[in-house]
Structures are given as C-alpha cells and as structure tokens.
Amino acid sequence: FGNKVTPSAHIAHSYCAALRQRLTYHRTMGGIMLDNNAPSTIFIEDMEIGMVRSRVKTITDRDITLFAEVSTDHNPVHLNDDYARDTMFQGRIAHGMLTASLISAVVGEQLPGHGTVYLSQNLRFMAPVRPGDLLEAFVKVSAIDHAKRRVTLETHCMVGNTLVLKGDALVLAPSRKFD
C-alpha cells in the first residue's frame, strides 16, 4: 500500500484520467451517450469494445457500518478508531468488498445494466479507502463473445489520483433475443 508509482499504476492513472475527461464532456462512445448515474441496459447486440461507464460515491461512516452489518464483517480496522490507529493503515479503512461493490453497481445499473449476471470477478486491492473518500469506479468493455453472451470488463476504482482497486470481470450480458 505504499505510494510507489509503478508503470502499471501510472498507466491505470492515465487511463482513468482520460475516462474522467471523456465522462465530463459526455462524449459518445459506440453511439451511446455516457452518463455517470443513469440506470440503463445495453444489450450485447449494441455493445462495442471500449465502451465505458463510471459511478462516483463518497464512502461514509454509515456505509461502513451498514456493510459490516450486512456482511457480518465487524473487523475493528473498519469500525474502531482507537484500534485502527495502531494498524499499518493508521486509521479506519472501508471494507475492500464495499469498494468493489461500486463496480457491481456500474455493472448492474449501467454496463451492461439490468439483466446482467456476474460469472466472475478478479480484484486487486492497491490502496485503502477511508471514510470520507470520494470513490470512482470505472468499467470498460474489453472483449465480447456474442455466441455465448459473455462480456469481459476491465474494472478500476480511484480515489483522486490514487488507484485503489483494479481487476476484471466476466458477465453474462442481456440480449434482445433471449430476455
């Protein structure tokens, strides 16, 4: 969790900065308007490699408390200031899966959207997320298998200029032919 800038972190940062800029200007990609929060469904027949969606959320103390309740993960590094201060993080951090859940929100609400079924998700946690952090999740289409209705997605989460999570997902996308 050091602050070293590795070539892959630099590439991910550049990638996410470029995505932010594109999202800010609401430019189109693959003929579909990018919108940060609008729920939608993009059927596999309309998908193109390179399509991107994102979502932004401030992680609150309430989010962390609710996630601890739902998940039954009451690790004091997430919930107890005194305990967390004495850890390598020097303060409380959000659950890693709470961070990852913002990717799930993008996948289930925007890209591909409603009707999507997760098949797998690989995650690498790169840095902690803390209460009060503005978390931004990005999902990008990297491969499409029309015959099997499977879509491979690149996934990243950023807090400011810091890459906090990276990975990839495989999903079963909704189709006009079957849904």
Short mmCIF file of N, CA and C in Angstrom, two decimals:
data_model
loop_
_atom_site.label_atom_id
_atom_site.label_comp_id
_atom_site.label_asym_id
_atom_site.label_seq_id
_atom_site.Cartn_x
_atom_site.Cartn_y
_atom_site.Cartn_z
N PHE A 1 0.81 -1.20 0.00
CA PHE A 1 0.00 0.00 0.00
C PHE A 1 0.85 1.26 0.00
N GLY A 2 2.11 1.12 -0.35
CA GLY A 2 2.97 2.30 -0.42
C GLY A 2 2.55 3.22 -1.54
N ASN A 3 3.18 4.38 -1.59
CA ASN A 3 2.83 5.37 -2.59
C ASN A 3 3.72 5.29 -3.82
N LYS A 4 4.35 4.13 -4.05
CA LYS A 4 5.20 3.97 -5.23
C LYS A 4 4.35 4.06 -6.49
N VAL A 5 4.86 4.70 -7.49
CA VAL A 5 4.18 4.76 -8.78
C VAL A 5 4.86 3.75 -9.69
N THR A 6 4.16 2.65 -9.94
CA THR A 6 4.69 1.63 -10.83
C THR A 6 4.20 1.91 -12.24
N PRO A 7 4.84 1.34 -13.24
CA PRO A 7 4.36 1.57 -14.61
C PRO A 7 2.89 1.21 -14.78
N SER A 8 2.44 0.08 -14.18
CA SER A 8 1.03 -0.29 -14.34
C SER A 8 0.12 0.68 -13.61
N ALA A 9 0.54 1.19 -12.45
CA ALA A 9 -0.27 2.19 -11.75
C ALA A 9 -0.32 3.48 -12.55
N HIS A 10 0.80 3.85 -13.17
CA HIS A 10 0.82 5.07 -13.98
C HIS A 10 -0.11 4.92 -15.19
N ILE A 11 -0.08 3.77 -15.82
CA ILE A 11 -0.97 3.52 -16.97
C ILE A 11 -2.42 3.57 -16.52
N ALA A 12 -2.74 2.92 -15.40
CA ALA A 12 -4.11 2.93 -14.90
C ALA A 12 -4.55 4.35 -14.55
N HIS A 13 -3.65 5.12 -13.93
CA HIS A 13 -3.98 6.51 -13.60
C HIS A 13 -4.26 7.31 -14.87
N SER A 14 -3.42 7.16 -15.88
CA SER A 14 -3.62 7.87 -17.14
C SER A 14 -4.92 7.45 -17.80
N TYR A 15 -5.18 6.15 -17.76
CA TYR A 15 -6.42 5.60 -18.33
C TYR A 15 -7.63 6.21 -17.63
N CYS A 16 -7.61 6.21 -16.29
CA CYS A 16 -8.75 6.73 -15.54
C CYS A 16 -8.90 8.24 -15.69
N ALA A 17 -7.78 8.97 -15.78
CA ALA A 17 -7.86 10.42 -16.01
C ALA A 17 -8.50 10.71 -17.36
N ALA A 18 -8.13 9.93 -18.36
CA ALA A 18 -8.73 10.10 -19.69
C ALA A 18 -10.22 9.78 -19.65
N LEU A 19 -10.59 8.74 -18.90
CA LEU A 19 -12.00 8.39 -18.78
C LEU A 19 -12.77 9.51 -18.11
N ARG A 20 -12.20 10.06 -17.03
CA ARG A 20 -12.86 11.17 -16.34
C ARG A 20 -13.13 12.33 -17.30
N GLN A 21 -12.12 12.65 -18.11
CA GLN A 21 -12.27 13.75 -19.04
C GLN A 21 -13.38 13.45 -20.04
N ARG A 22 -13.42 12.23 -20.56
CA ARG A 22 -14.47 11.88 -21.52
C ARG A 22 -15.83 11.93 -20.85
N LEU A 23 -15.94 11.44 -19.62
CA LEU A 23 -17.22 11.46 -18.93
C LEU A 23 -17.67 12.88 -18.64
N THR A 24 -16.73 13.74 -18.29
CA THR A 24 -17.06 15.13 -18.00
C THR A 24 -17.72 15.81 -19.19
N TYR A 25 -17.24 15.52 -20.37
CA TYR A 25 -17.78 16.15 -21.57
C TYR A 25 -18.92 15.36 -22.19
N HIS A 26 -19.34 14.27 -21.57
CA HIS A 26 -20.45 13.45 -22.07
C HIS A 26 -20.31 13.15 -23.55
N ARG A 27 -19.11 12.76 -23.95
CA ARG A 27 -18.90 12.39 -25.34
C ARG A 27 -19.49 11.01 -25.58
N THR A 28 -19.79 10.71 -26.79
CA THR A 28 -20.36 9.41 -27.10
C THR A 28 -19.26 8.42 -27.42
N MET A 29 -19.55 7.17 -27.09
CA MET A 29 -18.63 6.08 -27.40
C MET A 29 -19.50 4.94 -27.92
N GLY A 30 -19.28 4.53 -29.13
CA GLY A 30 -20.09 3.48 -29.71
C GLY A 30 -21.52 3.93 -29.95
N GLY A 31 -21.74 5.23 -30.11
CA GLY A 31 -23.06 5.75 -30.42
C GLY A 31 -23.97 5.88 -29.22
N ILE A 32 -23.45 5.63 -28.00
CA ILE A 32 -24.29 5.70 -26.81
C ILE A 32 -23.72 6.76 -25.87
N MET A 33 -24.57 7.67 -25.41
CA MET A 33 -24.14 8.76 -24.54
C MET A 33 -23.66 8.21 -23.20
N LEU A 34 -22.52 8.71 -22.75
CA LEU A 34 -22.02 8.35 -21.43
C LEU A 34 -22.75 9.18 -20.39
N ASP A 35 -23.28 8.56 -19.37
CA ASP A 35 -23.97 9.26 -18.29
C ASP A 35 -23.58 8.55 -17.01
N ASN A 36 -23.04 9.28 -16.06
CA ASN A 36 -22.44 8.70 -14.88
C ASN A 36 -23.42 7.94 -13.99
N ASN A 37 -24.66 8.35 -13.91
CA ASN A 37 -25.54 7.72 -12.93
C ASN A 37 -26.85 7.17 -13.48
N ALA A 38 -27.17 7.40 -14.72
CA ALA A 38 -28.45 6.96 -15.25
C ALA A 38 -28.49 5.45 -15.39
N PRO A 39 -29.50 4.79 -14.78
CA PRO A 39 -29.66 3.36 -14.99
C PRO A 39 -29.96 3.09 -16.46
N SER A 40 -29.46 2.00 -16.96
CA SER A 40 -29.70 1.67 -18.36
C SER A 40 -29.42 0.20 -18.57
N THR A 41 -29.78 -0.27 -19.73
CA THR A 41 -29.41 -1.61 -20.14
C THR A 41 -28.84 -1.49 -21.54
N ILE A 42 -27.64 -2.00 -21.71
CA ILE A 42 -27.03 -2.06 -23.03
C ILE A 42 -26.99 -3.53 -23.41
N PHE A 43 -27.80 -3.89 -24.38
CA PHE A 43 -27.85 -5.28 -24.82
C PHE A 43 -26.55 -5.64 -25.54
N ILE A 44 -26.22 -6.91 -25.48
CA ILE A 44 -24.98 -7.38 -26.08
C ILE A 44 -24.91 -7.01 -27.57
N GLU A 45 -26.06 -6.97 -28.22
CA GLU A 45 -26.09 -6.63 -29.65
C GLU A 45 -25.64 -5.19 -29.90
N ASP A 46 -25.72 -4.33 -28.88
CA ASP A 46 -25.35 -2.92 -29.03
C ASP A 46 -23.98 -2.59 -28.45
N MET A 47 -23.35 -3.55 -27.82
CA MET A 47 -22.07 -3.31 -27.15
C MET A 47 -20.92 -3.25 -28.13
N GLU A 48 -19.93 -2.43 -27.77
CA GLU A 48 -18.70 -2.33 -28.55
C GLU A 48 -17.52 -2.32 -27.60
N ILE A 49 -16.42 -2.90 -28.03
CA ILE A 49 -15.20 -2.84 -27.24
C ILE A 49 -14.82 -1.38 -27.05
N GLY A 50 -14.44 -1.04 -25.82
CA GLY A 50 -14.06 0.32 -25.49
C GLY A 50 -15.15 1.13 -24.82
N MET A 51 -16.39 0.64 -24.80
CA MET A 51 -17.46 1.35 -24.09
C MET A 51 -17.10 1.45 -22.61
N VAL A 52 -17.43 2.58 -22.01
CA VAL A 52 -17.06 2.85 -20.62
C VAL A 52 -18.24 3.47 -19.87
N ARG A 53 -18.38 3.08 -18.61
CA ARG A 53 -19.30 3.73 -17.70
C ARG A 53 -18.59 3.88 -16.35
N SER A 54 -19.08 4.83 -15.55
CA SER A 54 -18.49 5.01 -14.22
C SER A 54 -19.56 5.44 -13.24
N ARG A 55 -19.20 5.39 -11.98
CA ARG A 55 -20.09 5.83 -10.91
C ARG A 55 -19.21 6.40 -9.80
N VAL A 56 -19.71 7.43 -9.14
CA VAL A 56 -18.98 8.11 -8.07
C VAL A 56 -19.80 8.04 -6.79
N LYS A 57 -19.11 7.79 -5.67
CA LYS A 57 -19.78 7.76 -4.37
C LYS A 57 -18.80 8.16 -3.28
N THR A 58 -19.26 8.98 -2.36
CA THR A 58 -18.48 9.28 -1.16
C THR A 58 -18.75 8.16 -0.15
N ILE A 59 -17.68 7.54 0.34
CA ILE A 59 -17.81 6.46 1.32
C ILE A 59 -17.97 7.09 2.70
N THR A 60 -19.08 6.78 3.35
CA THR A 60 -19.40 7.39 4.64
C THR A 60 -19.23 6.39 5.78
N ASP A 61 -19.21 6.92 7.01
CA ASP A 61 -19.21 6.06 8.20
C ASP A 61 -20.44 5.15 8.19
N ARG A 62 -21.56 5.70 7.78
CA ARG A 62 -22.81 4.92 7.73
C ARG A 62 -22.67 3.76 6.74
N ASP A 63 -22.07 4.01 5.57
CA ASP A 63 -21.85 2.94 4.59
C ASP A 63 -21.05 1.79 5.22
N ILE A 64 -20.00 2.15 5.93
CA ILE A 64 -19.12 1.15 6.54
C ILE A 64 -19.87 0.36 7.62
N THR A 65 -20.63 1.06 8.43
CA THR A 65 -21.41 0.41 9.48
C THR A 65 -22.46 -0.52 8.88
N LEU A 66 -23.18 -0.05 7.87
CA LEU A 66 -24.20 -0.89 7.22
C LEU A 66 -23.56 -2.10 6.54
N PHE A 67 -22.42 -1.90 5.89
CA PHE A 67 -21.75 -3.02 5.23
C PHE A 67 -21.31 -4.06 6.26
N ALA A 68 -20.82 -3.59 7.41
CA ALA A 68 -20.42 -4.52 8.48
C ALA A 68 -21.62 -5.35 8.94
N GLU A 69 -22.78 -4.71 9.05
CA GLU A 69 -23.99 -5.43 9.46
C GLU A 69 -24.40 -6.47 8.42
N VAL A 70 -24.46 -6.05 7.15
CA VAL A 70 -24.92 -6.94 6.09
C VAL A 70 -23.94 -8.09 5.89
N SER A 71 -22.66 -7.80 5.92
CA SER A 71 -21.64 -8.82 5.63
C SER A 71 -21.26 -9.64 6.87
N THR A 72 -21.58 -9.17 8.03
CA THR A 72 -21.17 -9.70 9.34
C THR A 72 -19.66 -9.61 9.55
N ASP A 73 -18.99 -8.72 8.82
CA ASP A 73 -17.55 -8.48 8.98
C ASP A 73 -17.39 -7.27 9.90
N HIS A 74 -17.14 -7.55 11.18
CA HIS A 74 -17.01 -6.49 12.18
C HIS A 74 -15.54 -6.28 12.58
N ASN A 75 -14.63 -6.49 11.66
CA ASN A 75 -13.21 -6.28 11.91
C ASN A 75 -13.02 -4.85 12.42
N PRO A 76 -12.35 -4.67 13.57
CA PRO A 76 -12.21 -3.34 14.15
C PRO A 76 -11.39 -2.37 13.29
N VAL A 77 -10.64 -2.85 12.31
CA VAL A 77 -9.91 -1.92 11.44
C VAL A 77 -10.90 -1.07 10.63
N HIS A 78 -12.14 -1.55 10.51
CA HIS A 78 -13.17 -0.81 9.80
C HIS A 78 -14.03 0.04 10.73
N LEU A 79 -14.13 -0.37 12.00
CA LEU A 79 -15.16 0.21 12.88
C LEU A 79 -14.65 0.93 14.11
N ASN A 80 -13.41 0.68 14.51
CA ASN A 80 -12.91 1.21 15.78
C ASN A 80 -11.71 2.12 15.55
N ASP A 81 -11.90 3.41 15.79
CA ASP A 81 -10.82 4.40 15.57
C ASP A 81 -9.57 4.08 16.37
N ASP A 82 -9.73 3.76 17.67
CA ASP A 82 -8.56 3.51 18.52
C ASP A 82 -7.77 2.30 18.03
N TYR A 83 -8.47 1.23 17.72
CA TYR A 83 -7.81 0.03 17.21
C TYR A 83 -7.10 0.33 15.89
N ALA A 84 -7.82 0.95 14.96
CA ALA A 84 -7.31 1.18 13.60
C ALA A 84 -6.10 2.11 13.59
N ARG A 85 -6.04 3.03 14.54
CA ARG A 85 -4.91 3.98 14.61
C ARG A 85 -3.58 3.25 14.81
N ASP A 86 -3.62 2.10 15.47
CA ASP A 86 -2.41 1.34 15.77
C ASP A 86 -2.07 0.30 14.69
N THR A 87 -2.79 0.31 13.58
CA THR A 87 -2.51 -0.62 12.50
C THR A 87 -1.61 0.04 11.45
N MET A 88 -1.20 -0.74 10.45
CA MET A 88 -0.38 -0.18 9.37
C MET A 88 -1.11 0.91 8.59
N PHE A 89 -2.45 0.96 8.71
CA PHE A 89 -3.23 1.97 7.98
C PHE A 89 -3.34 3.28 8.75
N GLN A 90 -3.01 3.25 10.04
CA GLN A 90 -3.03 4.43 10.90
C GLN A 90 -4.39 5.13 10.91
N GLY A 91 -5.43 4.34 10.81
CA GLY A 91 -6.79 4.86 10.85
C GLY A 91 -7.73 3.87 10.20
N ARG A 92 -9.02 4.14 10.37
CA ARG A 92 -10.03 3.23 9.84
C ARG A 92 -10.03 3.21 8.32
N ILE A 93 -10.38 2.05 7.78
CA ILE A 93 -10.49 1.90 6.33
C ILE A 93 -11.83 1.21 6.02
N ALA A 94 -12.32 1.43 4.82
CA ALA A 94 -13.54 0.76 4.36
C ALA A 94 -13.23 -0.69 4.04
N HIS A 95 -14.23 -1.53 4.12
CA HIS A 95 -14.09 -2.92 3.70
C HIS A 95 -13.72 -2.93 2.21
N GLY A 96 -12.81 -3.81 1.83
CA GLY A 96 -12.43 -3.92 0.42
C GLY A 96 -13.62 -4.26 -0.46
N MET A 97 -14.50 -5.12 0.03
CA MET A 97 -15.65 -5.51 -0.78
C MET A 97 -16.69 -4.40 -0.87
N LEU A 98 -16.68 -3.46 0.07
CA LEU A 98 -17.53 -2.28 -0.07
C LEU A 98 -17.04 -1.46 -1.27
N THR A 99 -15.74 -1.30 -1.37
CA THR A 99 -15.15 -0.62 -2.53
C THR A 99 -15.54 -1.35 -3.81
N ALA A 100 -15.39 -2.67 -3.82
CA ALA A 100 -15.70 -3.46 -5.01
C ALA A 100 -17.18 -3.40 -5.36
N SER A 101 -18.03 -3.17 -4.38
CA SER A 101 -19.46 -3.13 -4.65
C SER A 101 -19.85 -1.98 -5.57
N LEU A 102 -19.03 -0.94 -5.64
CA LEU A 102 -19.33 0.16 -6.57
C LEU A 102 -19.15 -0.31 -8.01
N ILE A 103 -18.22 -1.24 -8.24
CA ILE A 103 -18.09 -1.85 -9.58
C ILE A 103 -19.37 -2.62 -9.89
N SER A 104 -19.87 -3.38 -8.93
CA SER A 104 -21.10 -4.12 -9.12
C SER A 104 -22.25 -3.18 -9.48
N ALA A 105 -22.28 -2.00 -8.88
CA ALA A 105 -23.32 -1.02 -9.19
C ALA A 105 -23.23 -0.58 -10.65
N VAL A 106 -22.02 -0.35 -11.14
CA VAL A 106 -21.86 0.04 -12.55
C VAL A 106 -22.32 -1.10 -13.45
N VAL A 107 -21.88 -2.32 -13.15
CA VAL A 107 -22.22 -3.48 -13.97
C VAL A 107 -23.73 -3.72 -13.97
N GLY A 108 -24.36 -3.65 -12.82
CA GLY A 108 -25.78 -3.97 -12.70
C GLY A 108 -26.72 -2.85 -13.12
N GLU A 109 -26.22 -1.62 -13.13
CA GLU A 109 -27.08 -0.48 -13.43
C GLU A 109 -26.77 0.21 -14.76
N GLN A 110 -25.55 0.00 -15.30
CA GLN A 110 -25.16 0.79 -16.46
C GLN A 110 -24.51 -0.01 -17.59
N LEU A 111 -23.54 -0.84 -17.28
CA LEU A 111 -22.78 -1.52 -18.33
C LEU A 111 -22.45 -2.94 -17.92
N PRO A 112 -23.16 -3.92 -18.38
CA PRO A 112 -24.27 -3.87 -19.33
C PRO A 112 -25.57 -3.33 -18.75
N GLY A 113 -25.82 -3.49 -17.44
CA GLY A 113 -27.03 -2.95 -16.83
C GLY A 113 -27.99 -4.04 -16.40
N HIS A 114 -29.25 -3.67 -16.29
CA HIS A 114 -30.28 -4.57 -15.78
C HIS A 114 -30.32 -5.87 -16.59
N GLY A 115 -30.38 -6.99 -15.88
CA GLY A 115 -30.40 -8.30 -16.52
C GLY A 115 -29.03 -8.96 -16.60
N THR A 116 -27.98 -8.24 -16.22
CA THR A 116 -26.62 -8.79 -16.25
C THR A 116 -26.43 -9.78 -15.12
N VAL A 117 -25.70 -10.87 -15.39
CA VAL A 117 -25.38 -11.87 -14.37
C VAL A 117 -23.86 -11.98 -14.30
N TYR A 118 -23.32 -11.77 -13.09
CA TYR A 118 -21.88 -11.93 -12.87
C TYR A 118 -21.49 -13.40 -13.03
N LEU A 119 -20.41 -13.67 -13.73
CA LEU A 119 -19.84 -15.02 -13.81
C LEU A 119 -18.55 -15.10 -13.01
N SER A 120 -17.75 -14.03 -13.04
CA SER A 120 -16.53 -13.99 -12.22
C SER A 120 -16.06 -12.54 -12.09
N GLN A 121 -15.27 -12.32 -11.05
CA GLN A 121 -14.66 -11.01 -10.81
C GLN A 121 -13.30 -11.23 -10.16
N ASN A 122 -12.26 -10.69 -10.75
CA ASN A 122 -10.92 -10.70 -10.14
C ASN A 122 -10.64 -9.30 -9.63
N LEU A 123 -10.09 -9.23 -8.41
CA LEU A 123 -9.83 -7.93 -7.78
C LEU A 123 -8.43 -7.90 -7.21
N ARG A 124 -7.78 -6.75 -7.33
CA ARG A 124 -6.52 -6.50 -6.63
C ARG A 124 -6.67 -5.18 -5.91
N PHE A 125 -6.54 -5.23 -4.60
CA PHE A 125 -6.67 -4.03 -3.78
C PHE A 125 -5.30 -3.36 -3.71
N MET A 126 -5.23 -2.13 -4.18
CA MET A 126 -3.95 -1.43 -4.34
C MET A 126 -3.68 -0.43 -3.22
N ALA A 127 -4.72 0.13 -2.64
CA ALA A 127 -4.57 1.14 -1.58
C ALA A 127 -5.88 1.18 -0.80
N PRO A 128 -5.81 1.63 0.47
CA PRO A 128 -7.03 1.66 1.28
C PRO A 128 -7.97 2.80 0.86
N VAL A 129 -9.25 2.58 1.15
CA VAL A 129 -10.28 3.61 1.01
C VAL A 129 -10.73 3.96 2.41
N ARG A 130 -10.85 5.24 2.69
CA ARG A 130 -11.17 5.70 4.05
C ARG A 130 -12.53 6.38 4.09
N PRO A 131 -13.12 6.45 5.28
CA PRO A 131 -14.37 7.20 5.40
C PRO A 131 -14.15 8.64 4.90
N GLY A 132 -15.08 9.12 4.10
CA GLY A 132 -14.98 10.47 3.54
C GLY A 132 -14.35 10.52 2.16
N ASP A 133 -13.74 9.41 1.71
CA ASP A 133 -13.13 9.40 0.38
C ASP A 133 -14.19 9.40 -0.71
N LEU A 134 -13.90 10.13 -1.78
CA LEU A 134 -14.74 10.12 -2.98
C LEU A 134 -14.21 9.02 -3.88
N LEU A 135 -14.98 7.95 -4.02
CA LEU A 135 -14.58 6.75 -4.76
C LEU A 135 -15.21 6.80 -6.14
N GLU A 136 -14.42 6.51 -7.16
CA GLU A 136 -14.92 6.49 -8.53
C GLU A 136 -14.60 5.13 -9.15
N ALA A 137 -15.64 4.44 -9.61
CA ALA A 137 -15.49 3.12 -10.22
C ALA A 137 -15.67 3.24 -11.72
N PHE A 138 -14.80 2.56 -12.47
CA PHE A 138 -14.84 2.55 -13.93
C PHE A 138 -14.98 1.12 -14.42
N VAL A 139 -15.79 0.94 -15.45
CA VAL A 139 -15.95 -0.35 -16.11
C VAL A 139 -15.82 -0.12 -17.60
N LYS A 140 -14.98 -0.93 -18.26
CA LYS A 140 -14.73 -0.79 -19.69
C LYS A 140 -14.85 -2.14 -20.37
N VAL A 141 -15.56 -2.20 -21.48
CA VAL A 141 -15.70 -3.44 -22.24
C VAL A 141 -14.37 -3.73 -22.93
N SER A 142 -13.83 -4.94 -22.68
CA SER A 142 -12.55 -5.30 -23.30
C SER A 142 -12.68 -6.48 -24.28
N ALA A 143 -13.75 -7.27 -24.16
CA ALA A 143 -13.96 -8.38 -25.10
C ALA A 143 -15.43 -8.76 -25.09
N ILE A 144 -15.91 -9.23 -26.23
CA ILE A 144 -17.31 -9.64 -26.37
C ILE A 144 -17.36 -10.98 -27.09
N ASP A 145 -18.09 -11.93 -26.50
CA ASP A 145 -18.34 -13.23 -27.13
C ASP A 145 -19.85 -13.29 -27.38
N HIS A 146 -20.27 -12.88 -28.57
CA HIS A 146 -21.70 -12.81 -28.89
C HIS A 146 -22.36 -14.18 -28.81
N ALA A 147 -21.69 -15.23 -29.24
CA ALA A 147 -22.29 -16.57 -29.27
C ALA A 147 -22.66 -17.05 -27.87
N LYS A 148 -21.84 -16.71 -26.87
CA LYS A 148 -22.09 -17.15 -25.50
C LYS A 148 -22.69 -16.05 -24.62
N ARG A 149 -22.90 -14.85 -25.20
CA ARG A 149 -23.44 -13.68 -24.48
C ARG A 149 -22.52 -13.27 -23.32
N ARG A 150 -21.23 -13.49 -23.48
CA ARG A 150 -20.28 -13.16 -22.41
C ARG A 150 -19.50 -11.90 -22.78
N VAL A 151 -19.31 -11.07 -21.77
CA VAL A 151 -18.57 -9.83 -21.95
C VAL A 151 -17.49 -9.76 -20.88
N THR A 152 -16.27 -9.46 -21.30
CA THR A 152 -15.16 -9.26 -20.37
C THR A 152 -15.02 -7.76 -20.14
N LEU A 153 -14.87 -7.39 -18.87
CA LEU A 153 -14.81 -5.99 -18.47
C LEU A 153 -13.53 -5.71 -17.70
N GLU A 154 -12.87 -4.61 -18.01
CA GLU A 154 -11.79 -4.10 -17.17
C GLU A 154 -12.45 -3.28 -16.07
N THR A 155 -11.97 -3.42 -14.84
CA THR A 155 -12.56 -2.69 -13.71
C THR A 155 -11.47 -1.99 -12.92
N HIS A 156 -11.74 -0.74 -12.53
CA HIS A 156 -10.80 0.05 -11.75
C HIS A 156 -11.58 0.94 -10.79
N CYS A 157 -11.01 1.21 -9.63
CA CYS A 157 -11.55 2.22 -8.71
C CYS A 157 -10.44 3.19 -8.36
N MET A 158 -10.80 4.45 -8.29
CA MET A 158 -9.85 5.52 -7.97
C MET A 158 -10.38 6.35 -6.81
N VAL A 159 -9.46 6.85 -5.99
CA VAL A 159 -9.75 7.91 -5.03
C VAL A 159 -8.80 9.03 -5.42
N GLY A 160 -9.35 10.09 -6.00
CA GLY A 160 -8.50 11.15 -6.55
C GLY A 160 -7.61 10.57 -7.63
N ASN A 161 -6.30 10.74 -7.47
CA ASN A 161 -5.34 10.22 -8.44
C ASN A 161 -4.75 8.88 -8.03
N THR A 162 -5.31 8.27 -6.99
CA THR A 162 -4.78 7.00 -6.48
C THR A 162 -5.63 5.83 -6.95
N LEU A 163 -4.99 4.87 -7.60
CA LEU A 163 -5.65 3.63 -7.98
C LEU A 163 -5.79 2.78 -6.72
N VAL A 164 -7.03 2.48 -6.31
CA VAL A 164 -7.25 1.72 -5.09
C VAL A 164 -7.66 0.28 -5.36
N LEU A 165 -8.16 0.00 -6.56
CA LEU A 165 -8.59 -1.35 -6.91
C LEU A 165 -8.51 -1.50 -8.42
N LYS A 166 -8.05 -2.68 -8.86
CA LYS A 166 -8.08 -2.97 -10.29
C LYS A 166 -8.43 -4.43 -10.46
N GLY A 167 -8.97 -4.75 -11.62
CA GLY A 167 -9.33 -6.13 -11.88
C GLY A 167 -10.06 -6.29 -13.19
N ASP A 168 -10.76 -7.41 -13.30
CA ASP A 168 -11.55 -7.69 -14.49
C ASP A 168 -12.73 -8.55 -14.09
N ALA A 169 -13.75 -8.52 -14.93
CA ALA A 169 -14.96 -9.29 -14.66
C ALA A 169 -15.42 -9.98 -15.94
N LEU A 170 -16.13 -11.07 -15.76
CA LEU A 170 -16.78 -11.76 -16.86
C LEU A 170 -18.26 -11.81 -16.51
N VAL A 171 -19.10 -11.34 -17.42
CA VAL A 171 -20.54 -11.29 -17.16
C VAL A 171 -21.31 -11.91 -18.31
N LEU A 172 -22.51 -12.36 -17.98
CA LEU A 172 -23.48 -12.79 -18.97
C LEU A 172 -24.35 -11.57 -19.25
N ALA A 173 -24.30 -11.06 -20.47
CA ALA A 173 -24.98 -9.82 -20.81
C ALA A 173 -26.41 -10.08 -21.27
N PRO A 174 -27.29 -9.13 -21.02
CA PRO A 174 -28.65 -9.25 -21.53
C PRO A 174 -28.67 -9.17 -23.06
N SER A 175 -29.64 -9.85 -23.64
CA SER A 175 -29.79 -9.88 -25.09
C SER A 175 -31.23 -9.66 -25.48
N ARG A 176 -31.45 -8.93 -26.52
CA ARG A 176 -32.82 -8.73 -27.03
C ARG A 176 -33.44 -10.06 -27.44
N LYS A 177 -32.60 -10.98 -27.90
CA LYS A 177 -33.11 -12.27 -28.43
C LYS A 177 -33.63 -13.20 -27.34
N PHE A 178 -33.08 -13.07 -26.10
CA PHE A 178 -33.39 -14.04 -25.06
C PHE A 178 -34.08 -13.46 -23.84
N ASP A 179 -34.01 -12.14 -23.67
CA ASP A 179 -34.56 -11.53 -22.43
C ASP A 179 -35.91 -10.91 -22.66
#
